[in-house]
Amino acid sequence: MGHTASSFEELYLAFGAQVRDGGAVAVPPELVGEDLGAWFFANQRGECLVLESLGCGAPDPKLRAVVPSLVSSIASASESRKFRYIPQVPNNPGWKALVGRFPQAEGAIYFGLLTKAPAFGGSSGGCEKLGQSVAEGSVVRRAIFADESGSQETGLPIGEETGGDSPAMWKFVGLLLRALWGCHTQTSLLQTRLRHMKNEHQVLRASQAAAINEAIEERDKRLREQETHIEQLQRVMMLAADGIFIANEQGFLESFNEQARRIFGYKPEEVLGKRISLIFPELLAPTAGPEATHTVLKSLEGGLREVIGRRKDGVSIPIELGVSRVWLGDRWVYTGIFRDITQRKQSEETLRRLHLQNQMILDAAGEGIVGLDTSRRIVFANPAAAKMLGWPVAELVGRFWHETVHHTSEKGDPLPRDACAMCAGLFGDQKLICGHQTFWRRDGSAFPADYTVSLMVDRGRCTGAVVTFRDVGEKLRLEAHLRQAQKLESIGQLAVGIAHEINTPTQYIGDNLRFLREGFEELQDLLKETAQLVEIFPQDGPKGSAEKSDLEAFDSTKILDELGNLKRVVQATDLDYLLEEIPQAIQQALEGVERVTKIVRSMKEFSHPHAGQKQPFDLNRGIESTLTVSRNEWKYVAEVVTDFEPNLPLVVCFPDDINQMILNLVVNAAHAIGDKVKKNPGQKGTITVSTRRDGPMVEIRIQDTGMGIPEKIQSRIFEPFFTTKEVGRGTGQGLAIVRSIVVDRHGGTIDFQTQEGVNTTFIVRLPIEPLGKAPSVGTR
Amino acid sequence: MGNAGFLAAEAPPTLDRVLARIDEISTLPQVALNVMEVANDPRSGAADLKEVMETDAALSARVLRCVNSSAYGARERITNLQQAIAYLGLKQIRNLAITASVSELFRGADAIGNYSRKGLWRHCVAVGLCARLLAMRRRIDQFEDVFLAGLLHDIGIILEDQHVHGHFRRVLAAMESGGTFPENERQILGFDHTILGGRIAEKWRFPESVRTAIRYHHNPSGYKGQDLTTLHCVQAANAICTLKGYTAVGVKLADSFQEAILALALTREDILVLAEDLDQALAEHALLFQI
């Protein structure tokens, strides 16, 4: 509770300072003797307290108690600008004694109310404070002091004139003492302030120390955390799966982890502090200067590169190294992370060699090899393919296979994908496809090609296809030539026989004609005589008048003569003979011509080059002509029996080939029988040729009653160049050609049945209509 | 709120309503609340305070300006919070931050008679500084906490000014007829700034000692707790500042504080010296007034 104050004084008063107890006690002058002084103490209101009255008896004990705290410091008074005082110490014997009694006092003011002059005394201590050396005991005559505002000096002679109890003097005293009070409080305040400052200082220091401690602790904590963190990082680095080194800017190794040790074989202590040239001799020379080191290390920065490392045992190993430059807070270091790539390099080398091998194989292959992806684009082509197709390899890649190479049929019509046999089969179910198609070159020319497509399958999925192909144009041309040559050869071989065949009829045609000539010559005379006889009769007699009567007009002698001549000639001529023989001769001659004509026709038919296209063909007739043409080959050793199915449908085929085939088979049959007849002469064999229709096929059987085919060569008879005939008698191509014609060219079948020593039958089946150009089916 | 209708005799809002109103407007800047919380937490360190303060760049700048002023005698220029905290200590920087933040509340408005927000702010800062000085001179370790208590002890008054302005004016007018400020408050508002301030201090989670100072600085005998020392410091400072002319509401009337003096073992000289030194201290920290 307490009560409120509106001034400091009130405040002080409120809590009852000692001052309050004091009133003003003035010492009446009359009580003060000469040389007596009185110490006054005044409060702020100017009320005075007498402290001591020398010579007035014992000092007031109450007052005395206050004095120690009354430190009147003249010096501080002057500092506080309250007043300036120049003391003059009174020459008073009691002065010393008084001062002696208050040794704590820094100074004292002795205000002596002497009769004439009040005196102020300062102790030597107080005077010294002012920097004045004042002799002890000198009299203060004047007080010079500033008034309360501190701005003026007032020299006031004190009491000289006035003396006694004057209000002015007391006012002055009051002023002075007020000033003293100020001093006093100032000093004590100073002390208090000093104390306060010490306290402040202490407490601040303590607080700051606490703050500093806190800061230190926090920093320590952070450092510890950092250390832990660093430790962890170091552990990570040490145990990493790749080799790690750290080198400083001069290239000296500062850190080397476990894996690095394993790779290089060095223990860390053997390597730390050494230059990195120890393990990477190529990178940096051991004696390289800082400039060079810096350049090298800097150039390694960023990206991986392959370098050669050197192990402790001196072996060089390929290393993949990545270097980075790191700022560690106070300097730069280089961190290298690396791995041993020996294995990888070996694999790379192997791969490279394999690749090279593959490349060489592809390049060297004579066949065209082309790879397609699942969208049917060309992804690679070997040189042979490029050459055959007339494109540079680089331009082939990326193009669509079908549109580039078999966009048109062999007839010249555009061939869309869906109609293209190869495309139809591509990426279908079949893994392997063979076929034949027309391929077109870049320049617009074409060639026939045999191709094989095989699919590439990776883990069950189709990833592409490989097409190998061959230009069979040449082959086909050769084949055609060969066939033609063979045909001509056959014809050549048959020529002698045919010559024979033609010769015989030609002979008797000649004979018959010669007979006719003789006969005619004989008949000539007869005809002449007859003509003469007729001449007797005039040509133009009267019409219808040549009757009996007219007969008498003629000369009968002439007539009789002529008749007689005629009779003679008739008798000379063997007319009956001639009349019988001449028609016969004519008939035979005509037959002979017929014969020749037939042979010639057969030859024509046989050797007529049909266009290289399949055509509907009358098989029976073809067989007939072939038999005719080859007659000479078989007529001596066998009879030929034909058993043709009537109305056999026309077979779409290559007529030349079929004729060739029949010829070869018939000739073989004839030779087979020939061998038998040689052993058993006198007995002719039989060649039976029959044709039948069997569903979509026609069946041709050619049977001979020859030696048969021995078992051990039965599997070989169709082989090219295989022959059982002696040298000079056929080249062994016959059956091979037959098979080629039947199977390859016509899609038919050929088979044989044989009984050794008895007979052999060859059975050829041909499709009446060819089954499109369907590719033959390969194995799954 | 406005100045309108202060003569109207409408009933003043209840304390709870006023609190609710204050809540809506969330008067104290968030950063100040955060700083307070950081400072309260004994586990928090310089880094935490720095972090909180860095969210308000303007605040940090003002604090640094203060730190670099002659009041703190730094030899080199302090350029960041970390340095400041290292140099002056966590508590002092906290105090600067809160001072800077709270000053926002006192902006603007014209005077009402002898009262002005500016004057009230001066009073608060003066009491804070004085209380701190007092605590330091009595060798009390937590002198920085005492500063905060002194700074915030009259926060109730500014809140009344802001949120029940009309009635606040009536209270000021009533002062002419006599009576102390709290007495008039209670008469017209039904509560006084210590009660309002105390509730707000709770809400805003001021430190315990600050709450005590706010609540009991006019009624210390009602308090029985461990922050008595702080309370006494604030009391003494309040009286000294008021008598020196740094008044809260323009009335130079100070409670006497006998128990405080006794408890703090203050002598007259102590008070005298303090009163004298106060002017100088205020001059040194002049930046805080304009902060």
PDB file of C-alpha atoms in Angstrom, chain B residues 168-254:
ATOM      1  CA  PHE B 168     -10.921   3.661 -22.934  1.00  0.00           C
ATOM      2  CA  ARG B 169     -11.431   7.313 -23.682  1.00  0.00           C
ATOM      3  CA  ARG B 170     -14.034   7.489 -20.952  1.00  0.00           C
ATOM      4  CA  VAL B 171     -11.569   6.072 -18.511  1.00  0.00           C
ATOM      5  CA  LEU B 172      -9.005   8.683 -19.465  1.00  0.00           C
ATOM      6  CA  ALA B 173     -11.561  11.426 -19.096  1.00  0.00           C
ATOM      7  CA  ALA B 174     -12.540  10.112 -15.675  1.00  0.00           C
ATOM      8  CA  MET B 175      -8.930  10.398 -14.517  1.00  0.00           C
ATOM      9  CA  GLU B 176      -9.363  14.138 -14.229  1.00  0.00           C
ATOM     10  CA  SER B 177     -11.748  13.624 -11.404  1.00  0.00           C
ATOM     11  CA  GLY B 178      -9.204  11.685  -9.450  1.00  0.00           C
ATOM     12  CA  GLY B 179      -8.586   8.160  -8.561  1.00  0.00           C
ATOM     13  CA  THR B 180      -5.931   5.929  -9.900  1.00  0.00           C
ATOM     14  CA  PHE B 181      -6.022   4.575 -13.409  1.00  0.00           C
ATOM     15  CA  PRO B 182      -6.820   0.991 -12.395  1.00  0.00           C
ATOM     16  CA  GLU B 183      -9.610   2.207 -10.154  1.00  0.00           C
ATOM     17  CA  ASN B 184     -11.219   4.115 -12.987  1.00  0.00           C
ATOM     18  CA  GLU B 185     -10.766   1.189 -15.325  1.00  0.00           C
ATOM     19  CA  ARG B 186     -12.556  -1.146 -13.039  1.00  0.00           C
ATOM     20  CA  GLN B 187     -15.348   1.325 -12.618  1.00  0.00           C
ATOM     21  CA  ILE B 188     -15.989   1.866 -16.278  1.00  0.00           C
ATOM     22  CA  LEU B 189     -14.849  -1.347 -17.936  1.00  0.00           C
ATOM     23  CA  GLY B 190     -15.401  -3.816 -15.171  1.00  0.00           C
ATOM     24  CA  PHE B 191     -11.784  -4.920 -15.388  1.00  0.00           C
ATOM     25  CA  ASP B 192      -8.388  -3.280 -15.424  1.00  0.00           C
ATOM     26  CA  HIS B 193      -5.359  -3.561 -17.657  1.00  0.00           C
ATOM     27  CA  THR B 194      -3.681  -6.032 -15.342  1.00  0.00           C
ATOM     28  CA  ILE B 195      -6.538  -8.485 -15.669  1.00  0.00           C
ATOM     29  CA  LEU B 196      -6.879  -8.044 -19.407  1.00  0.00           C
ATOM     30  CA  GLY B 197      -3.150  -8.139 -19.839  1.00  0.00           C
ATOM     31  CA  GLY B 198      -2.892 -11.213 -17.701  1.00  0.00           C
ATOM     32  CA  ARG B 199      -5.393 -13.136 -19.757  1.00  0.00           C
ATOM     33  CA  ILE B 200      -3.750 -12.140 -22.990  1.00  0.00           C
ATOM     34  CA  ALA B 201      -0.378 -13.086 -21.613  1.00  0.00           C
ATOM     35  CA  GLU B 202      -1.732 -16.529 -20.936  1.00  0.00           C
ATOM     36  CA  LYS B 203      -3.161 -16.833 -24.399  1.00  0.00           C
ATOM     37  CA  TRP B 204      -0.049 -15.708 -26.098  1.00  0.00           C
ATOM     38  CA  ARG B 205       2.052 -17.876 -23.864  1.00  0.00           C
ATOM     39  CA  PHE B 206       4.315 -15.238 -22.410  1.00  0.00           C
ATOM     40  CA  PRO B 207       6.928 -16.509 -19.998  1.00  0.00           C
ATOM     41  CA  GLU B 208       5.732 -16.994 -16.452  1.00  0.00           C
ATOM     42  CA  SER B 209       7.615 -14.049 -14.973  1.00  0.00           C
ATOM     43  CA  VAL B 210       6.218 -11.700 -17.603  1.00  0.00           C
ATOM     44  CA  ARG B 211       2.707 -12.849 -16.878  1.00  0.00           C
ATOM     45  CA  THR B 212       3.248 -12.209 -13.186  1.00  0.00           C
ATOM     46  CA  ALA B 213       4.521  -8.705 -13.818  1.00  0.00           C
ATOM     47  CA  ILE B 214       1.590  -7.868 -16.028  1.00  0.00           C
ATOM     48  CA  ARG B 215      -0.958  -9.196 -13.617  1.00  0.00           C
ATOM     49  CA  TYR B 216       0.375  -8.040 -10.292  1.00  0.00           C
ATOM     50  CA  HIS B 217       2.377  -4.912 -10.843  1.00  0.00           C
ATOM     51  CA  HIS B 218      -0.325  -2.863  -9.163  1.00  0.00           C
ATOM     52  CA  ASN B 219      -1.099  -5.467  -6.555  1.00  0.00           C
ATOM     53  CA  PRO B 220       2.039  -7.257  -5.570  1.00  0.00           C
ATOM     54  CA  SER B 221       0.835  -8.440  -2.252  1.00  0.00           C
ATOM     55  CA  GLY B 222      -1.722 -10.512  -4.054  1.00  0.00           C
ATOM     56  CA  TYR B 223       1.041 -12.606  -5.570  1.00  0.00           C
ATOM     57  CA  LYS B 224       2.695 -15.505  -3.909  1.00  0.00           C
ATOM     58  CA  GLY B 225       5.039 -17.204  -6.266  1.00  0.00           C
ATOM     59  CA  GLN B 226       8.625 -17.516  -7.297  1.00  0.00           C
ATOM     60  CA  ASP B 227       8.820 -14.512  -9.590  1.00  0.00           C
ATOM     61  CA  LEU B 228       8.559 -12.033  -6.743  1.00  0.00           C
ATOM     62  CA  THR B 229      11.934 -10.535  -7.463  1.00  0.00           C
ATOM     63  CA  THR B 230      10.970  -9.714 -11.016  1.00  0.00           C
ATOM     64  CA  LEU B 231       7.755  -8.249  -9.804  1.00  0.00           C
ATOM     65  CA  HIS B 232       9.501  -6.016  -7.355  1.00  0.00           C
ATOM     66  CA  CYS B 233      11.930  -4.830  -9.957  1.00  0.00           C
ATOM     67  CA  VAL B 234       9.123  -3.937 -12.272  1.00  0.00           C
ATOM     68  CA  GLN B 235       7.258  -2.193  -9.520  1.00  0.00           C
ATOM     69  CA  ALA B 236      10.224  -0.063  -8.542  1.00  0.00           C
ATOM     70  CA  ALA B 237      11.009   0.715 -12.147  1.00  0.00           C
ATOM     71  CA  ASN B 238       7.417   1.659 -12.802  1.00  0.00           C
ATOM     72  CA  ALA B 239       7.451   4.175  -9.950  1.00  0.00           C
ATOM     73  CA  ILE B 240      10.808   5.618 -10.826  1.00  0.00           C
ATOM     74  CA  CYS B 241       9.930   6.089 -14.462  1.00  0.00           C
ATOM     75  CA  THR B 242       6.595   7.618 -13.666  1.00  0.00           C
ATOM     76  CA  LEU B 243       8.174  10.099 -11.273  1.00  0.00           C
ATOM     77  CA  LYS B 244      10.747  10.921 -13.852  1.00  0.00           C
ATOM     78  CA  GLY B 245       7.983  11.862 -16.197  1.00  0.00           C
ATOM     79  CA  TYR B 246       7.766   8.749 -18.324  1.00  0.00           C
ATOM     80  CA  THR B 247       4.177   8.139 -17.513  1.00  0.00           C
ATOM     81  CA  ALA B 248       1.857   5.488 -18.799  1.00  0.00           C
ATOM     82  CA  VAL B 249      -1.299   7.525 -19.291  1.00  0.00           C
ATOM     83  CA  GLY B 250       0.008  11.019 -18.733  1.00  0.00           C
ATOM     84  CA  VAL B 251      -0.515  11.085 -14.976  1.00  0.00           C
ATOM     85  CA  LYS B 252       2.487  11.506 -12.789  1.00  0.00           C
ATOM     86  CA  LEU B 253       1.366   9.427  -9.928  1.00  0.00           C
ATOM     87  CA  ALA B 254       3.406   6.545  -8.688  1.00  0.00           C
TER      88      ALA B 254
END
